[in-house]
Amino acid sequence: MVTGDADNITNWVEPGDKSGEFKRGQSVFRHAISRKPDSQFPPEKDRYHLYVSYACPWAHRTLIVRKLKGLEDIIPFTCVHWHLQEKGEFGLFSCQAVLHSSNGFQKGWRFVTPDEKLPGEDVTPDPLHADFKHLRDVYFKVDPEYKGRFTVPTLYDKKLGTIVNNESSEIIRMMYTEFDDLLPEEYKKFDLFPEDLRSDIEEMNDWVYNDINNGVYKSGFATTQEAYEKAVTKLFSSLDRIEAHKASEKGPYIFGSRLTEADIRLYTTIVRFDPVYVQHFKCNVRDIRSGYPALHAWLRHLYWDNAAFKDTTEFEHIKKHYTKSHTQINPFSITPVGPLPDILPLDQEVNVVRYAREHSK
């Protein structure tokens, strides 16, 4: 991803890259919280602070796992404003590819002001640094010469004053086990990465991440027709694949009767698909509610029947972030009203699905 003071936050494809393909950068901070005796970052209550955005699918993973594992009193969090700033004005980009500059040229994620009231838990000014206005300030406090990206989620160590990790896939796995000694038995035994399913989960993670989680971004951020069609074709081929898999499973989850990491990693993309990705990222071959019955049932089960999913899903943040921050895609920052509702009740279907079911009997 582009770097330097003169680079534009809107350059999601490298200038001069004739392929037009979006290529996601790598996270920089990759330390680990560990129960090992010599760990630099041991698990402790209220030592770590999580910075997130409700808009961001990658940060959303950490909020879901935090609640599923009963870590609410152990790892507090702060959610930034949904608006991603560029040069102090309405800007662009997404949670995993924000720019870096110590002179204030690129702003990135900002904290809410004391007078702003946004939906969702802990959408507040930075509680640790009263004078910090942007997430970038946390990064430059840790390293004044930092040249990476200001991303969410960011896991911050209050005791050492440093960033532990800003890679969501690693943060959630720390949460699975490393705090277990501080948890009641009901949460300690809750296993989102069971030994007997690990190879299947890892295999699925690989193609779901590349083709679906990141595939919507490859489609939406493509700057050539060829790059867009390549990405969107692969995206829907993989959605067809996960639909067939889910339809073959008898239980409510991706792997049958057990809720696992695979459900969490897929959910944060699928719950955003109809409200945002269909129109904003041009992922409009089919939507979830009318084109993928097994996925649609799975999605609604997670949302309506599990508070860890519903309580961490904030549609206002999601819809406004993409449509009002990505001004190259949506230059007038108009947020579509639909689809309505953002997610259907468990017992309701869109008209075409209801009609098909009634006439298939």
XYZ file of C-alpha atoms in Angstrom:
361
model
C 0.000 0.000 0.000
C 1.182 3.519 -0.750
C 3.305 5.436 1.745
C 4.677 8.904 2.388
C 3.342 12.409 2.991
C 2.398 13.095 -0.624
C 0.454 9.907 -1.104
C -3.299 10.052 -1.232
C -5.478 7.991 1.056
C -7.693 7.327 -1.971
C -4.974 5.329 -3.732
C -6.337 1.868 -2.951
C -4.612 0.689 -6.117
C -0.977 1.690 -6.509
C -0.590 4.573 -8.992
C 0.772 3.131 -12.211
C -0.494 -0.390 -11.501
C -2.149 -1.173 -14.828
C -3.822 -4.305 -13.458
C -6.290 -2.132 -11.519
C -6.328 -4.761 -8.755
C -6.635 -3.908 -5.057
C -3.862 -5.523 -2.985
C -4.297 -5.438 0.785
C -1.258 -4.515 2.845
C 0.059 -6.429 5.849
C -0.399 -5.483 9.487
C 2.729 -4.237 11.268
C 2.327 -5.007 14.989
C 2.355 -8.773 15.458
C 3.148 -9.375 19.157
C 1.117 -11.878 21.162
C -0.517 -12.015 24.565
C 0.585 -15.308 26.090
C 0.275 -17.269 29.335
C 3.890 -18.443 29.032
C 5.981 -17.478 32.101
C 8.427 -15.287 30.161
C 5.799 -13.491 28.083
C 6.271 -9.773 27.473
C 2.493 -9.468 27.250
C 0.879 -11.713 29.895
C -2.925 -11.876 30.225
C -4.088 -9.409 32.891
C -7.435 -7.813 33.645
C -7.779 -4.231 32.362
C -4.196 -4.099 31.076
C -5.142 -4.057 27.396
C -7.432 -1.715 25.476
C -9.035 -2.479 22.138
C -9.613 0.252 19.551
C -12.243 -0.712 16.969
C -14.755 0.578 14.454
C -18.270 -0.833 14.257
C -18.045 -0.179 10.520
C -15.053 -2.438 9.970
C -15.594 -6.165 9.343
C -12.102 -7.038 10.598
C -12.552 -5.145 13.887
C -16.039 -6.614 14.195
C -14.483 -10.070 14.571
C -12.770 -9.006 17.796
C -15.952 -7.560 19.315
C -17.856 -10.782 18.656
C -15.155 -12.986 20.191
C -14.712 -10.636 23.151
C -18.395 -11.091 23.994
C -18.549 -14.824 23.251
C -15.579 -15.479 25.539
C -16.856 -13.284 28.381
C -13.984 -10.807 28.173
C -16.064 -7.633 28.609
C -14.656 -6.862 32.066
C -11.115 -7.882 31.100
C -10.535 -6.049 27.806
C -12.331 -2.678 27.536
C -12.719 -1.062 24.121
C -13.314 2.245 22.360
C -15.063 2.601 19.033
C -13.989 5.385 16.677
C -16.365 7.522 14.626
C -17.601 5.869 11.415
C -16.164 8.736 9.362
C -12.690 8.197 7.927
C -10.991 11.531 7.381
C -8.635 12.680 4.644
C -6.809 16.010 5.135
C -9.401 17.023 7.707
C -12.227 16.667 5.183
C -14.489 13.811 4.155
C -12.096 11.231 2.838
C -11.800 7.663 1.830
C -10.750 4.168 2.431
C -11.394 1.312 4.714
C -10.367 -0.144 8.033
C -7.303 -2.067 6.837
C -5.617 0.376 4.512
C -5.276 3.818 6.011
C -2.292 6.011 5.439
C 0.501 7.277 7.572
C 2.068 10.687 7.959
C 3.327 12.385 11.113
C 2.545 15.912 9.894
C -1.244 15.606 9.931
C -1.600 15.377 6.143
C -3.651 12.198 6.359
C -6.137 11.990 9.226
C -7.728 8.536 9.078
C -9.987 7.267 11.862
C -11.056 9.880 14.390
C -12.581 9.640 17.837
C -15.973 11.172 18.492
C -16.103 14.541 20.224
C -17.719 14.793 23.683
C -20.898 16.303 22.212
C -21.413 13.631 19.529
C -23.887 10.844 20.261
C -23.592 7.828 17.974
C -25.310 4.453 18.423
C -23.407 1.590 19.959
C -21.518 0.840 23.128
C -18.337 2.789 23.996
C -18.370 5.219 21.060
C -16.457 7.848 23.022
C -13.415 10.105 22.946
C -10.194 8.236 23.664
C -10.453 7.409 27.399
C -6.710 6.835 27.736
C -5.382 9.990 26.083
C -7.569 13.047 26.635
C -5.821 15.147 23.980
C -5.867 12.509 21.200
C -8.286 13.253 18.366
C -7.353 10.463 15.933
C -6.264 6.839 16.145
C -3.073 7.916 14.383
C -2.107 9.742 17.588
C -1.891 6.392 19.394
C 0.415 5.032 16.691
C 2.721 8.064 16.814
C 2.812 7.956 20.624
C 4.155 4.417 20.324
C 6.538 5.297 17.476
C 7.027 8.927 16.352
C 8.663 7.619 13.135
C 5.911 5.131 12.338
C 5.490 4.507 8.595
C 2.707 1.955 8.563
C -1.099 2.093 8.486
C -3.480 3.331 11.189
C -5.811 0.352 11.329
C -8.563 -1.138 13.424
C -8.592 -3.296 15.405
C -5.658 -2.064 17.461
C -4.822 -3.885 20.701
C -2.993 -1.479 23.034
C -1.018 -2.288 26.199
C -1.697 0.397 28.810
C 1.077 -0.792 31.136
C 3.887 -0.611 28.569
C 2.334 2.130 26.446
C 2.675 0.185 23.218
C 0.631 -1.566 20.556
C 0.549 -5.325 20.931
C -1.133 -6.284 17.694
C -3.261 -4.858 14.882
C -4.050 -8.062 12.980
C -7.598 -9.234 13.687
C -7.013 -12.910 12.904
C -4.274 -13.036 15.542
C -6.119 -10.961 18.150
C -9.159 -13.239 18.119
C -7.014 -16.337 18.616
C -5.363 -14.732 21.640
C -8.845 -14.230 23.040
C -9.748 -17.896 22.524
C -7.378 -19.252 25.175
C -4.860 -16.833 26.665
C -7.256 -15.264 29.193
C -8.878 -18.543 30.215
C -7.266 -18.553 33.676
C -9.194 -15.336 34.427
C -12.555 -16.648 33.243
C -15.415 -18.662 34.768
C -15.608 -22.268 33.618
C -18.486 -21.657 31.190
C -16.337 -19.294 29.125
C -13.087 -21.152 29.649
C -14.438 -24.310 28.024
C -16.010 -22.468 25.081
C -13.802 -23.469 22.143
C -14.070 -21.568 18.855
C -11.135 -23.434 17.301
C -11.636 -27.086 18.258
C -8.781 -29.460 17.595
C -10.773 -31.880 15.443
C -11.977 -29.096 13.110
C -8.815 -27.015 12.851
C -7.646 -28.303 9.487
C -11.124 -27.810 8.007
C -11.409 -24.310 9.465
C -7.951 -23.315 8.216
C -8.692 -24.637 4.732
C -11.973 -22.723 4.617
C -10.391 -19.552 6.067
C -7.970 -19.445 3.161
C -10.503 -19.221 0.356
C -13.200 -17.388 2.316
C -10.704 -14.651 3.189
C -9.243 -14.286 -0.289
C -12.448 -14.643 -2.289
C -15.217 -13.350 0.002
C -13.922 -11.263 2.935
C -11.353 -9.531 0.750
C -13.220 -10.299 -2.475
C -15.815 -7.588 -1.873
C -12.987 -5.060 -1.539
C -11.231 -6.378 -4.642
C -14.496 -5.858 -6.519
C -15.298 -2.434 -5.096
C -11.814 -0.955 -5.243
C -10.917 -2.255 -8.718
C -9.943 0.513 -11.125
C -10.284 -1.446 -14.363
C -13.210 -3.402 -15.780
C -11.030 -6.484 -16.098
C -9.957 -6.377 -12.448
C -13.548 -5.858 -11.296
C -14.988 -8.721 -13.344
C -12.197 -11.056 -12.253
C -12.839 -10.288 -8.578
C -16.639 -10.286 -8.673
C -16.785 -13.542 -10.624
C -14.548 -15.240 -8.056
C -16.583 -13.706 -5.222
C -19.877 -15.176 -6.410
C -18.324 -18.504 -7.281
C -17.138 -18.716 -3.676
C -20.492 -17.569 -2.309
C -22.065 -20.404 -4.308
C -19.503 -22.744 -2.764
C -20.196 -21.700 0.839
C -23.953 -21.810 0.152
C -23.662 -25.421 -1.024
C -21.563 -26.284 2.028
C -24.031 -24.687 4.436
C -27.002 -26.348 2.734
C -25.333 -29.742 3.251
C -24.789 -29.170 6.988
C -27.603 -30.255 9.295
C -26.770 -27.900 12.152
C -27.217 -24.121 12.341
C -23.502 -23.303 11.948
C -20.899 -23.581 9.210
C -19.634 -26.798 10.785
C -22.885 -28.304 11.958
C -23.825 -27.974 15.620
C -20.716 -26.088 16.782
C -20.143 -22.344 16.566
C -16.553 -21.784 15.410
C -14.137 -19.222 14.055
C -15.442 -19.971 10.561
C -18.850 -18.524 11.462
C -17.341 -15.354 12.917
C -15.033 -14.659 9.991
C -17.802 -15.156 7.430
C -20.545 -13.340 9.364
C -18.846 -9.941 9.379
C -18.845 -9.881 5.571
C -22.265 -11.436 4.970
C -24.081 -9.105 7.396
C -22.709 -6.138 5.394
C -23.416 -7.657 2.006
C -26.983 -6.563 1.286
C -26.843 -3.182 3.093
C -23.536 -2.080 1.516
C -21.594 -4.374 -0.789
C -24.383 -5.063 -3.306
C -24.685 -1.433 -4.345
C -21.536 0.285 -3.071
C -18.994 -2.297 -4.244
C -21.050 -3.400 -7.275
C -21.405 -6.947 -5.900
C -24.831 -7.208 -7.480
C -24.985 -10.570 -9.232
C -27.228 -11.715 -6.363
C -28.009 -10.524 -2.859
C -28.079 -12.756 0.207
C -31.756 -12.448 1.087
C -33.078 -13.595 -2.284
C -30.169 -15.535 -3.770
C -28.670 -17.620 -0.963
C -31.341 -19.280 1.208
C -29.000 -21.365 3.362
C -26.669 -18.438 4.062
C -29.632 -16.164 4.716
C -31.047 -18.541 7.336
C -27.586 -18.954 8.910
C -27.031 -15.171 9.015
C -30.358 -14.451 10.689
C -29.881 -17.248 13.222
C -26.590 -15.706 14.348
C -27.964 -12.164 14.437
C -31.294 -12.777 16.163
C -30.374 -15.679 18.429
C -26.913 -14.684 19.697
C -26.300 -11.340 21.412
C -22.578 -11.458 20.608
C -23.485 -10.971 16.944
C -26.522 -8.695 17.193
C -25.179 -6.350 19.884
C -21.943 -5.737 17.986
C -23.616 -5.071 14.610
C -24.320 -1.353 14.141
C -25.866 -0.709 10.732
C -25.687 3.088 10.971
C -21.917 2.946 11.386
C -21.624 0.377 8.604
C -23.729 2.169 5.988
C -22.487 5.688 6.692
C -18.826 4.716 6.808
C -18.695 3.169 3.364
C -21.012 5.608 1.601
C -19.734 8.830 3.170
C -16.027 8.005 3.460
C -15.421 6.461 0.014
C -15.858 9.617 -2.010
C -14.172 8.309 -5.152
C -16.848 5.622 -5.336
C -19.696 7.825 -4.067
C -18.658 11.470 -4.649
C -21.845 13.009 -3.235
C -21.747 10.825 -0.106
C -25.381 9.783 -0.460
C -26.357 6.830 1.720
C -29.066 4.621 0.167
C -32.186 4.106 2.255
C -32.489 0.407 1.481
C -32.582 -2.402 1.695
C -35.279 -2.323 4.340
C -34.956 -3.732 6.842
C -31.189 -4.012 7.168
C -31.709 -7.629 8.165
C -34.961 -9.572 7.909
C -36.675 -11.179 10.919
C -36.346 -14.934 11.294
C -39.904 -15.570 10.114
C -39.944 -13.185 7.155
C -38.745 -13.572 3.553
C -38.579 -11.226 0.587
C -41.568 -11.535 -1.720
C -39.856 -13.550 -4.424
C -38.642 -16.174 -1.936
C -42.012 -16.377 -0.211
C -43.755 -16.768 -3.576
C -41.332 -19.504 -4.675
C -41.827 -21.444 -1.455
C -45.609 -21.167 -1.578
C -45.758 -22.427 -5.165
C -43.283 -25.254 -4.690
C -45.551 -27.092 -2.280
